[in-house]
Structure formats: structure tokens, C-alpha cells
Short mmCIF file of C-alpha atoms in Angstrom, two decimals:
data_model
loop_
_atom_site.label_atom_id
_atom_site.label_comp_id
_atom_site.label_asym_id
_atom_site.label_seq_id
_atom_site.Cartn_x
_atom_site.Cartn_y
_atom_site.Cartn_z
CA MET A 111 -43.77 24.55 2.49
CA LYS A 112 -42.90 22.53 5.74
CA ARG A 113 -46.00 22.33 8.20
CA ALA A 114 -44.54 22.43 11.61
CA ILE A 115 -47.20 21.63 14.31
CA LEU A 116 -49.82 18.73 11.78
CA ASN A 117 -52.84 16.95 13.23
CA TYR A 118 -53.73 14.50 11.42
CA GLN A 119 -57.31 14.35 13.05
CA LYS A 120 -58.02 17.87 11.46
CA GLY A 121 -57.34 16.14 7.81
CA ILE A 122 -59.15 13.39 8.14
CA MET A 123 -62.80 15.21 9.19
CA PHE A 124 -62.34 17.15 6.42
CA ILE A 125 -61.57 14.52 3.84
CA LEU A 126 -64.62 13.50 5.66
CA ALA A 127 -66.50 16.49 5.50
CA LEU A 128 -65.69 16.31 1.66
CA ILE A 129 -66.80 12.60 0.76
CA THR A 130 -70.60 13.54 3.10
CA VAL A 131 -70.79 16.80 0.94
CA GLY A 132 -70.19 15.43 -2.39
CA LEU A 133 -72.22 11.66 -1.93
CA THR A 134 -74.72 11.89 1.24
CA TYR A 135 -75.90 15.84 1.31
CA GLN A 136 -78.74 15.06 -0.80
CA SER A 137 -81.92 11.80 -0.11
CA CYS A 138 -80.21 8.79 0.74
CA GLU A 139 -82.67 7.48 -1.87
CA GLU A 140 -81.05 9.19 -5.09
CA VAL A 141 -77.43 8.77 -4.23
CA ASP A 142 -74.95 5.95 -5.14
CA MET A 143 -73.38 5.91 -1.61
CA THR A 144 -68.79 4.94 -1.88
CA ASP A 145 -68.23 1.81 -0.48
CA ARG A 146 -68.99 2.23 3.15
CA GLN A 147 -65.47 -0.71 3.58
CA THR A 148 -63.41 2.12 1.83
CA LEU A 149 -64.50 4.68 3.93
CA LYS A 150 -63.98 2.24 7.07
CA ASP A 151 -60.06 1.37 5.93
CA LEU A 152 -59.61 5.07 5.82
CA VAL A 153 -60.51 6.21 8.85
CA ILE A 154 -58.26 3.31 10.51
CA ASP A 155 -55.75 3.67 9.25
CA TYR A 156 -54.94 7.55 8.91
CA PRO A 157 -52.81 8.55 11.79
CA CYS A 158 -53.27 10.31 14.98
CA LYS A 159 -51.19 13.17 15.90
CA GLU A 160 -48.11 14.08 13.34
CA VAL A 161 -45.22 16.24 15.19
CA CYS A 162 -41.76 17.21 13.92
CA LEU A 163 -38.28 15.23 13.49
CA VAL A 164 -35.65 18.23 13.79
CA ALA A 165 -31.54 18.38 13.61
CA GLY A 166 -29.30 20.82 15.27
CA GLN A 167 -32.76 22.80 17.28
CA HIS A 168 -33.98 23.96 13.72
CA MET A 169 -33.45 22.00 11.15
CA GLN A 170 -37.08 20.11 10.30
CA VAL A 171 -35.55 16.79 8.41
CA GLY A 172 -39.04 14.82 8.80
CA THR A 173 -41.68 13.89 11.04
CA VAL A 174 -42.62 11.45 13.47
CA ILE A 175 -46.29 9.96 13.78
CA VAL A 176 -48.12 7.54 15.86
CA SER A 177 -50.82 5.60 15.74
CA GLN A 178 -52.97 3.05 17.00
CA ASP A 179 -53.10 -0.65 16.03
CA GLY A 180 -55.77 -2.61 18.69
CA ASP A 181 -53.95 -1.97 21.80
CA ASP A 182 -51.02 -1.20 20.28
CA ILE A 183 -49.15 2.38 19.40
CA HIS A 184 -47.24 2.80 16.47
CA VAL A 185 -44.59 5.44 16.43
CA THR A 186 -42.88 6.49 12.91
CA TYR A 187 -40.02 7.68 11.68
CA ASN A 188 -40.36 9.52 8.55
CA VAL A 189 -36.91 11.73 7.01
CA THR A 190 -37.86 13.84 4.15
CA GLU A 191 -34.60 15.33 4.15
CA SER A 192 -32.30 14.71 0.64
CA GLY A 193 -29.66 12.90 1.05
CA VAL A 194 -30.22 11.86 5.13
CA TYR A 195 -30.62 8.70 6.13
CA LEU A 196 -31.40 7.11 9.91
CA THR A 197 -28.56 5.84 11.84
CA GLU A 198 -29.95 5.27 14.96
CA ILE A 199 -33.66 5.71 16.62
CA HIS A 200 -34.18 5.81 20.13
CA LEU A 201 -37.92 5.79 21.36
CA ASP A 202 -39.21 4.70 25.13
CA ILE A 203 -42.73 6.71 26.76
CA PHE A 204 -43.36 7.91 30.31
CA ALA A 205 -46.05 8.85 32.21
CA ASP A 206 -43.99 12.01 33.97
CA LEU A 207 -40.30 13.14 34.06
CA ASP A 208 -40.02 11.59 37.92
CA GLN A 209 -41.41 8.00 36.42
CA PHE A 210 -38.23 8.77 33.34
CA ASP A 211 -35.52 9.66 36.01
CA ALA A 212 -36.10 7.15 38.60
CA ALA A 213 -35.63 4.78 36.01
CA LYS A 214 -32.32 6.34 35.05
CA LYS A 215 -33.11 7.55 31.73
CA LEU A 216 -32.13 11.35 32.82
CA SER A 217 -29.04 12.76 33.85
CA GLY A 218 -27.80 16.29 34.17
CA GLY A 219 -27.68 16.56 30.77
CA GLY A 220 -31.00 15.51 29.79
CA ALA A 221 -33.11 12.40 28.64
CA ILE A 222 -30.10 9.83 27.94
CA PRO A 223 -31.58 8.09 24.59
CA GLY A 224 -28.61 5.08 25.29
CA LYS A 225 -31.37 3.92 28.00
CA PHE A 226 -34.51 4.11 26.06
CA GLU A 227 -36.84 0.74 25.59
CA PHE A 228 -36.45 0.74 21.85
CA LYS A 229 -33.67 1.21 19.82
CA LYS A 230 -32.53 0.53 16.32
CA SER A 231 -29.44 0.65 14.19
CA TRP A 232 -28.39 0.64 10.45
CA LYS A 233 -25.22 1.81 8.56
CA ALA A 234 -25.49 4.40 6.40
CA SER A 235 -25.62 2.76 3.00
CA ALA A 236 -29.13 1.51 3.98
CA MET A 237 -30.13 4.55 3.34
CA MET A 238 -33.45 4.24 5.57
CA THR A 239 -35.79 6.99 5.84
CA SER A 240 -39.12 5.26 7.07
CA TYR A 241 -39.09 3.07 10.55
CA THR A 242 -42.22 2.28 12.56
CA VAL A 243 -41.01 0.97 16.84
CA VAL A 244 -44.67 -1.09 17.92
CA VAL A 245 -45.44 0.08 21.20
CA PRO A 246 -47.43 -3.20 22.57
CA LYS A 247 -50.09 -2.60 24.90
CA GLU A 248 -48.11 -4.50 27.66
CA TYR A 249 -45.45 -1.75 27.86
CA ILE A 250 -48.40 1.50 27.39
CA ASP A 251 -49.82 -0.39 30.85
CA GLU A 252 -46.50 -1.03 32.63
CA ILE A 253 -45.33 2.82 32.23
CA ALA A 254 -48.80 4.16 32.26
CA PRO A 255 -51.25 2.08 33.62
CA ASN A 256 -55.51 3.18 33.33
CA ALA A 257 -53.45 6.52 31.90
CA ASP A 258 -55.11 7.97 29.16
CA CYS A 259 -52.02 9.87 28.13
CA PHE A 260 -48.48 9.53 28.54
CA TYR A 261 -45.32 11.24 27.03
CA ILE A 262 -43.27 9.97 24.01
CA ALA A 263 -39.79 10.86 23.34
CA SER A 264 -38.58 9.71 20.18
CA HIS A 265 -34.57 10.49 19.32
CA ALA A 266 -32.34 9.63 15.94
CA ALA A 267 -29.34 9.57 14.56
CA LEU A 268 -28.85 11.27 11.19
CA SER A 269 -26.36 10.04 8.73
CA ASN A 270 -25.39 13.60 8.32
CA GLY A 271 -23.88 13.61 11.50
CA GLU A 272 -27.00 15.05 13.52
CA THR A 273 -28.78 13.77 16.29
CA ALA A 274 -32.63 14.81 15.79
CA TRP A 275 -35.83 14.65 17.86
CA GLY A 276 -39.31 14.55 17.62
CA GLY A 277 -41.38 17.82 19.06
CA PHE A 278 -43.95 19.70 18.58
CA CYS A 279 -42.16 22.93 16.22
CA THR A 280 -43.23 26.38 14.44
CA GLU A 281 -41.24 27.92 11.57
CA THR A 282 -39.07 31.20 11.87
CA ASP A 283 -37.27 32.74 8.75
CA LYS A 284 -34.42 31.12 10.13
CA GLY A 285 -35.67 27.04 10.07
CA VAL A 286 -38.12 25.69 12.59
CA SER A 287 -38.06 26.66 16.17
CA LEU A 288 -39.02 24.31 19.39
CA SER A 289 -39.57 26.91 21.65
CA ASP A 290 -43.00 25.88 22.83
CA ALA A 291 -42.40 22.48 22.79
CA MET A 292 -41.99 19.87 25.90
CA GLN A 293 -37.98 19.81 26.97
CA PHE A 294 -36.21 17.53 29.05
CA PRO A 295 -34.08 19.39 32.19
CA GLY A 296 -30.70 19.68 32.29
CA ASN A 297 -27.90 21.19 29.48
CA ASN A 298 -29.72 20.08 26.91
CA TRP A 299 -32.20 20.57 24.03
CA GLY A 300 -33.71 17.36 23.81
CA VAL A 301 -37.54 17.40 23.45
CA TYR A 302 -40.96 15.05 23.62
CA PHE A 303 -44.64 15.20 23.83
CA GLU A 304 -47.87 14.31 24.84
CA PHE A 305 -49.58 11.81 23.30
CA CYS A 306 -53.49 10.98 24.17
CA LEU A 307 -55.31 8.17 23.47
CA ASP A 308 -58.11 10.19 22.39
CA GLU A 309 -56.41 11.89 19.23
CA CYS A 310 -56.65 8.83 17.61
CA LEU A 311 -60.36 7.59 16.29
CA THR A 312 -62.04 5.20 17.95
CA THR A 313 -64.59 2.42 16.24
CA VAL A 314 -67.67 0.03 16.90
CA ASP A 315 -69.65 -2.07 14.88
CA PHE A 316 -73.08 -2.84 15.39
CA THR A 317 -75.63 -4.68 13.74
CA TYR A 318 -79.46 -4.36 13.81
CA ALA A 319 -82.52 -6.62 13.11
CA TRP A 320 -85.84 -5.94 13.29
CA GLU A 321 -89.70 -7.78 13.84
CA ASP A 322 -92.05 -5.22 12.38
CA LEU A 323 -95.30 -5.95 13.93
CA MET A 324 -96.49 -4.28 17.42
CA LYS A 325 -97.16 -6.48 20.11
CA ASP A 326 -101.22 -5.70 19.59
CA GLY A 327 -100.66 -7.66 16.27
CA ALA A 328 -97.86 -10.30 16.92
CA ASP A 329 -99.85 -12.75 15.37
CA GLY A 330 -97.92 -12.59 12.04
CA ASN A 331 -94.94 -11.87 12.91
CA ASP A 332 -92.80 -14.91 12.04
CA GLY A 333 -89.38 -14.36 14.17
CA ASP A 334 -87.04 -14.66 11.45
CA TYR A 335 -85.91 -11.51 12.30
CA ASN A 336 -84.43 -9.98 8.74
CA ASP A 337 -87.74 -7.70 8.29
CA LEU A 338 -85.09 -4.86 8.01
CA VAL A 339 -81.39 -5.63 9.22
CA ILE A 340 -78.60 -2.72 9.35
CA LYS A 341 -75.44 -2.87 10.01
CA SER A 342 -73.64 -0.08 10.98
CA ASP A 343 -69.69 1.28 11.90
CA VAL A 344 -69.32 4.36 14.44
CA LEU A 345 -65.71 6.19 14.08
CA ARG A 346 -65.15 8.76 16.97
CA SER A 347 -62.73 11.25 16.93
CA GLN A 348 -62.24 13.98 19.34
CA ASP A 349 -64.77 16.90 17.02
CA MET A 350 -66.79 14.22 14.72
CA LEU A 351 -69.18 11.17 15.19
CA VAL A 352 -68.62 9.45 11.37
CA ILE A 353 -72.07 7.06 11.49
CA SER A 354 -71.98 4.99 8.73
CA ILE A 355 -74.62 2.89 7.74
CA TYR A 356 -75.48 -0.35 5.82
CA ALA A 357 -79.13 -1.36 5.05
CA SER A 358 -78.68 -4.97 3.90
CA ALA A 359 -82.07 -7.53 3.41
CA ARG A 360 -85.57 -6.07 4.11
CA GLY A 361 -87.73 -8.92 4.83
CA ALA A 362 -91.02 -7.60 5.19
CA SER A 363 -94.26 -5.93 2.77
CA TYR A 364 -94.59 -2.95 5.43
CA ASP A 365 -92.42 0.18 4.36
CA HIS A 366 -89.96 1.74 7.32
CA ALA A 367 -87.61 4.74 8.11
CA PHE A 368 -84.76 3.87 9.24
CA LYS A 369 -83.88 6.77 12.09
CA ILE A 370 -81.25 7.43 14.63
CA LYS A 371 -81.88 9.59 17.85
CA ILE A 372 -78.91 11.40 19.60
CA PRO A 373 -78.50 14.15 21.98
CA LYS A 374 -78.23 17.65 21.38
CA THR A 375 -76.04 17.99 24.25
CA GLY A 376 -72.03 18.86 22.64
CA ILE A 377 -73.59 18.98 19.11
CA ALA A 378 -72.85 22.00 16.69
CA ASP A 379 -76.22 23.45 15.40
CA ALA A 380 -78.00 20.30 12.80
CA LEU A 381 -79.66 23.61 11.05
CA THR A 382 -76.45 25.16 10.36
CA GLY A 383 -74.09 22.15 9.18
CA GLY A 384 -73.53 19.85 12.51
CA ILE A 385 -75.64 17.19 11.17
CA ASN A 386 -75.25 16.10 7.70
CA GLY A 387 -75.47 13.25 5.38
CA HIS A 388 -79.28 12.68 7.01
CA ALA A 389 -82.95 12.54 4.83
CA ASP A 390 -84.20 14.55 7.12
CA ILE A 391 -84.05 15.85 11.03
CA GLU A 392 -86.24 16.91 13.24
CA GLU A 393 -85.99 18.13 16.99
CA ASP A 394 -87.08 15.99 20.08
CA GLY A 395 -86.99 18.35 23.04
CA ASP A 396 -83.10 17.43 23.96
CA TYR A 397 -82.61 15.12 20.91
CA TYR A 398 -81.81 15.52 17.44
CA ILE A 399 -84.15 12.77 15.19
CA ILE A 400 -81.42 11.76 12.29
CA THR A 401 -83.80 10.31 9.30
CA VAL A 402 -81.82 8.05 7.59
CA PHE A 403 -83.63 5.92 4.89
CA ALA A 404 -87.34 7.22 4.50
CA SER A 405 -88.66 4.88 3.43
CA THR A 406 -86.40 0.74 3.02
CA LYS A 407 -89.03 0.06 0.28
CA ALA A 408 -87.02 2.54 -1.81
CA VAL A 409 -83.40 1.64 -1.06
CA LEU A 410 -84.13 -1.46 -0.94
CA PRO A 411 -86.61 -3.06 -3.54
CA ALA A 412 -87.58 -6.26 -4.22
CA GLU A 413 -85.76 -8.47 -7.11
CA ASN A 414 -87.78 -11.40 -7.00
CA GLU A 415 -91.29 -11.53 -7.94
CA ALA A 416 -92.06 -14.48 -6.06
CA PRO A 417 -92.86 -16.63 -3.39
CA TYR A 418 -92.56 -12.86 -1.93
CA PRO A 419 -92.55 -10.63 -4.33
CA PHE A 420 -91.30 -7.35 -1.38
CA VAL A 421 -88.31 -8.80 -0.09
CA ALA A 422 -84.40 -8.33 -0.34
CA ASN A 423 -82.04 -10.37 0.49
CA THR A 424 -83.71 -13.06 2.36
CA LEU A 425 -84.34 -16.07 -0.13
CA PRO A 426 -82.38 -19.13 -1.04
CA THR A 427 -82.45 -18.04 -4.70
CA ASP A 428 -80.70 -14.26 -3.77
CA THR A 429 -77.07 -15.05 -4.89
CA ASP A 430 -75.47 -11.36 -4.25
CA CYS A 431 -75.79 -8.52 -1.61
CA GLU A 432 -78.11 -6.78 -3.81
CA PRO A 433 -79.89 -4.62 -3.33
CA HIS A 434 -78.34 -3.10 -0.46
CA ALA A 435 -78.08 1.00 0.61
CA ASN A 436 -75.27 2.87 2.28
CA ALA A 437 -75.40 6.67 4.13
CA ILE A 438 -72.75 8.39 6.13
CA ILE A 439 -73.92 10.47 9.32
CA THR A 440 -71.08 13.21 9.50
CA ILE A 441 -71.83 14.73 13.29
CA LEU A 442 -69.48 17.34 14.78
CA THR A 443 -68.98 17.14 18.34
CA ASP A 444 -67.87 19.33 21.21
CA GLU A 445 -65.73 18.53 24.56
CA ASN A 446 -69.36 18.62 26.42
CA PHE A 447 -70.37 15.50 23.84
CA ASP A 448 -71.00 12.15 25.90
CA PHE A 449 -69.86 9.21 23.66
CA ASP A 450 -70.85 6.09 24.89
CA PRO A 451 -69.30 3.05 22.54
CA ASP A 452 -71.46 0.98 23.78
CA PHE A 453 -74.96 2.68 22.94
CA PRO A 454 -73.45 5.76 20.79
CA TYR A 455 -77.21 6.67 19.36
CA GLU A 456 -80.64 4.71 19.55
CA PRO A 457 -81.55 3.40 16.13
CA PHE A 458 -85.18 2.80 16.02
CA ILE A 459 -87.62 2.13 12.91
CA THR A 460 -91.25 3.48 12.07
CA VAL A 461 -93.22 1.65 10.31
CA HIS A 462 -95.51 2.59 7.28
CA PRO A 463 -93.94 6.00 7.45
CA GLY A 464 -95.81 8.83 6.38
CA THR A 465 -99.23 7.65 7.37
CA THR A 466 -101.48 7.94 9.99
CA ASN A 467 -100.85 4.20 11.14
CA ALA A 468 -96.83 4.79 11.75
CA TYR A 469 -95.52 3.59 14.83
CA ASP A 470 -92.02 3.49 16.47
CA LEU A 471 -90.25 -0.18 16.88
CA ASN A 472 -86.90 -0.06 18.96
CA ILE A 473 -84.20 -1.96 19.75
CA TRP A 474 -84.78 -3.46 23.48
CA GLU A 475 -81.42 -4.38 24.93
CA LEU A 476 -80.13 -0.62 24.22
CA GLN A 477 -83.10 0.52 26.12
CA ALA A 478 -82.53 2.14 29.90
CA ASN A 479 -85.54 1.14 31.15
CA LEU A 480 -86.40 -2.66 29.50
CA ALA A 481 -89.71 -2.19 30.00
CA ASP A 482 -90.02 0.56 27.49
CA GLY A 483 -88.87 -1.57 24.61
CA SER A 484 -90.43 -2.81 21.74
CA THR A 485 -91.62 -5.94 21.90
CA TRP A 486 -93.96 -8.84 20.74
CA ILE A 487 -96.06 -11.55 22.26
CA ASP A 488 -95.86 -14.59 20.37
CA GLU A 489 -98.70 -17.53 19.69
CA GLU A 490 -97.72 -19.19 23.19
CA GLY A 491 -97.99 -15.71 25.07
CA LYS A 492 -94.38 -15.50 25.55
CA GLU A 493 -92.63 -11.81 24.76
CA HIS A 494 -90.06 -11.19 22.26
CA PRO A 495 -88.32 -7.75 21.52
CA ASN A 496 -89.02 -6.10 18.83
CA GLY A 497 -85.54 -5.35 17.48
CA ILE A 498 -82.35 -6.97 18.81
CA ILE A 499 -78.35 -5.97 18.77
CA ILE A 500 -76.24 -8.31 17.24
CA PRO A 501 -72.49 -9.51 15.71
CA TYR A 502 -71.46 -7.06 12.81
CA ASN A 503 -71.30 -9.47 10.40
CA TRP A 504 -74.43 -11.69 11.21
CA GLN A 505 -76.48 -14.29 8.63
CA TRP A 506 -79.73 -13.33 9.29
CA PRO A 507 -82.40 -16.52 8.69
CA TYR A 508 -84.01 -16.40 5.55
CA GLU A 509 -87.86 -15.47 4.95
CA LYS A 510 -90.06 -17.74 7.52
CA THR A 511 -87.43 -19.17 8.76
CA TYR A 512 -87.37 -18.50 12.73
CA ILE A 513 -84.37 -17.38 13.94
CA GLY A 514 -84.01 -20.08 17.48
CA GLU A 515 -83.80 -23.09 14.38
CA ALA A 516 -80.65 -21.50 13.35
CA TYR A 517 -79.06 -19.79 16.29
CA ALA A 518 -80.64 -22.94 18.88
CA GLY A 519 -79.62 -20.46 21.96
CA PHE A 520 -82.40 -17.18 20.84
CA THR A 521 -84.83 -17.37 23.48
CA SER A 522 -87.67 -15.30 24.47
CA ILE A 523 -88.05 -12.84 26.88
CA THR A 524 -90.42 -14.74 28.83
CA ASP A 525 -87.61 -17.73 29.19
CA GLY A 526 -84.87 -15.63 30.11
CA TRP A 527 -83.16 -13.86 27.66
CA ASN A 528 -79.72 -14.76 26.47
CA PRO A 529 -77.33 -11.84 25.03
CA ASN A 530 -74.78 -14.22 23.30
CA TRP A 531 -77.47 -16.85 21.65
CA ALA A 532 -75.62 -15.15 18.56
CA ASP A 533 -72.21 -16.54 19.22
CA ASN A 534 -73.40 -20.00 17.85
CA LEU A 535 -75.00 -20.67 14.43
CA THR A 536 -76.33 -23.73 14.51
CA ASP A 537 -78.29 -24.92 11.55
CA ALA A 538 -76.34 -22.38 8.62
CA THR A 539 -78.75 -23.60 5.86
CA LYS A 540 -81.22 -22.06 7.12
CA VAL A 541 -79.95 -18.90 6.62
CA PHE A 542 -78.96 -16.30 4.07
CA ASP A 543 -75.18 -17.76 3.44
CA LEU A 544 -73.31 -14.14 2.15
CA ILE A 545 -71.77 -11.98 4.24
CA CYS A 546 -73.00 -8.41 3.01
CA GLU A 547 -70.58 -5.83 3.92
#
């Protein structure tokens, strides 16, 4: 059966839910997770929106699919009707009908496809069934500056002599109906549809790293910032947040639990399936605290006996990215969820989890009030952050190597924090020489 109205967001959310339930609902320490990069590629390549390609007002001959590539928009015509091919396509975007009319792309008979911005033609012998129009960011900014939504007019001429328009349709006993579609004014049946940028999944990348001693125990911190290294993809749709976690290194003798804190507002009840893929979850006032890895020693066991029998992927003798640990957290959200791509959740670690000596260490730069960020003091009395946020593909220092020896721009808080310190690796011989992802 032909699907009259399709929105791939629902499909991808269902797929992600299946992946999550099947692979991550158990304790993270016990599950061999699916590869996080494969999941990321699946989501990013998935279309944002799909509407019908309708010929002669009632015959669905294919689909028009909208996807996003960076800041550009891709609009793909797909003809699925046997023996029917594209001979011409005409496509344009507009902010409102008055703008389209002022550009002389409307008449008393409706839209004028020949005046559309994007056009292409083929001979019927080419048997063209699919074509993608790239709408560059520059054109979008020109037509709909600072707009989150705009309209798409997609027209096609077909090898069977019919013309077709892309729009929302519903199935009827006599084919499909465009009664719910947006119709151009005038004596015509041409239609268009609205597209909003937030219909596409957005992705942001982070890496977090810690020194795991508190301020009053700082004489033991060596400043290599490899006690725990966590990489994270955050994928956002209209109704779901997908957090992909990759634990890549542990250079500490202490155990940790890796956790994230996120506001409850706009999140479905965690106790009834609103959050999946966690090792544990608890409520903390207006927040949920999600334990992703209950024990970093369990998920990142040491492979080397000497000289540091407790580390993983932090020695020059380590020649691969094993061990590592993956987790995927899916969170169902609604319109009340406040998504900040720069701070989608608050990551932190609990050192000595499950003991009376446990304490939490957060990411200093992500705190609204920097005075509340976790810091430690070196032997010279200078203050440093316990947790740092760095570029996604980051090479961390080897064991017992002060981070400033590899990244000369790294400074203490006392000397004036340089937020761009990681832009320049000054000594590649002092960092783990593989990119683990």
C-alpha cells in the first residue's frame, strides 16, 4: 500500500528505540554495544521529511524527500510508478505567497514552474527516476533570512505526459487526494508544503576528560587528563534526544561511575520508558541523574600489567583502541524540552562509587557559575579544572604526562583560562597516537 503522508522522523525514532531496547537496556557493563559511528551515520543520512509526488491530482507516482547536508537542503524526487520517468523538474522555496507573487512566480493560473530557481530536464530515453536538488544555504538565507520554516514548491513533468506536484496527500478509494495540501491561489491544482529546519535531526559532538582527585587531595594529580576520557554524540529530533557515549581511556587507579544530569521538564516519565539505555536512573529534584557506566574499571579493564596495571589506552605500548565501552541513551521529549546544543546535558563522574568516600566531579567550563565547577590545586598553588571539554577527536596525553607538554596553550585557571588551548597539538609524541571512535 502506498503511504500518502510520510515523515521519516517517526521511522528513525522507532529504529533507534529498537536498537536501544535490544542493545542497551541491560546493564552497560554486560552488553557488547553496537558501533556508535554506524548509528551516527544512520541517523544523519536519514531524511527529514517525505511528501507525495502526485500526477493528475489523484495518482501518486512517487515521493519528494527533504534532507539536510550541513546547512544545505537536499530535495529528492523519486518516481516509483513503473514505466514513468522524469522529463523535467522545477523547484523553488519561498517565505510566503506574497513574496512568491512579488518575484513574478505566481499568476492567475497558479505557480509558474518555468520561473522557479532550480530546474533540470531529460529526454524520456534517459529513464530518469530520481534526482536531487541542492538548495544552498546562501539561497535559503536570501529567501527566508533567519527563518526556521519556509515553503517548498516541487513540480515535475513526466514521460506519460502528466505533470506532478509534491505535497501532502491522503489515500482514497479513487487514488489519493490533495485536499489537505497547501494549494496555490488561482485556477490550478498545484500544491506546495512547509518545511521546518527542526524536522531534521541535529548532531553535536563532545569529548570530556577528567583528573579525578579533589582540591584537597590535589598533590596526587599529575595533570595528564586521561583519568577518564568520554566521547559523546548528541542527536536531536522533535521528539527524542539520542546520546551516544564512547568511553575510550582510563588512566586512573580509582574507579568511577560516569553519569549525566538532565532537567525533567519535557521528558516523558523515566520510570515508564521515557529514558532507555541506562545502567541506573534516579530523581534529583527537578532533574534526572542517569548512570551510564556504573564502573569504569568494569567497562575499561586494564590490558597491561606494568608499569601501570590499572590503565587502558594511555600508554605508548597500547597499539589499538581496546578496550572501549559504548552506550546509547534515548530520551523521549515533547515541546517543553529545552534543548541547548552547547550544553545538552551535564556530564559528571562519581569517584569511588558505592562507597562512603564517593564524591562528584563535573566539567568546569559547563557550569553556569564557574565558582561551582570542580577544580584542583597544583604544587605551585595554581587552580586547574577537574573536568575539561575538548574537540571531538582529541588525542589525550600519555600516562603521567602533563597536558601542557603536549598542548602548549593549556593554562591554569589562575593564569587565565585559554578556552582554545586544544586547537594546537604542539608535541604529538606525548599523546595517544590513535583516534578512537
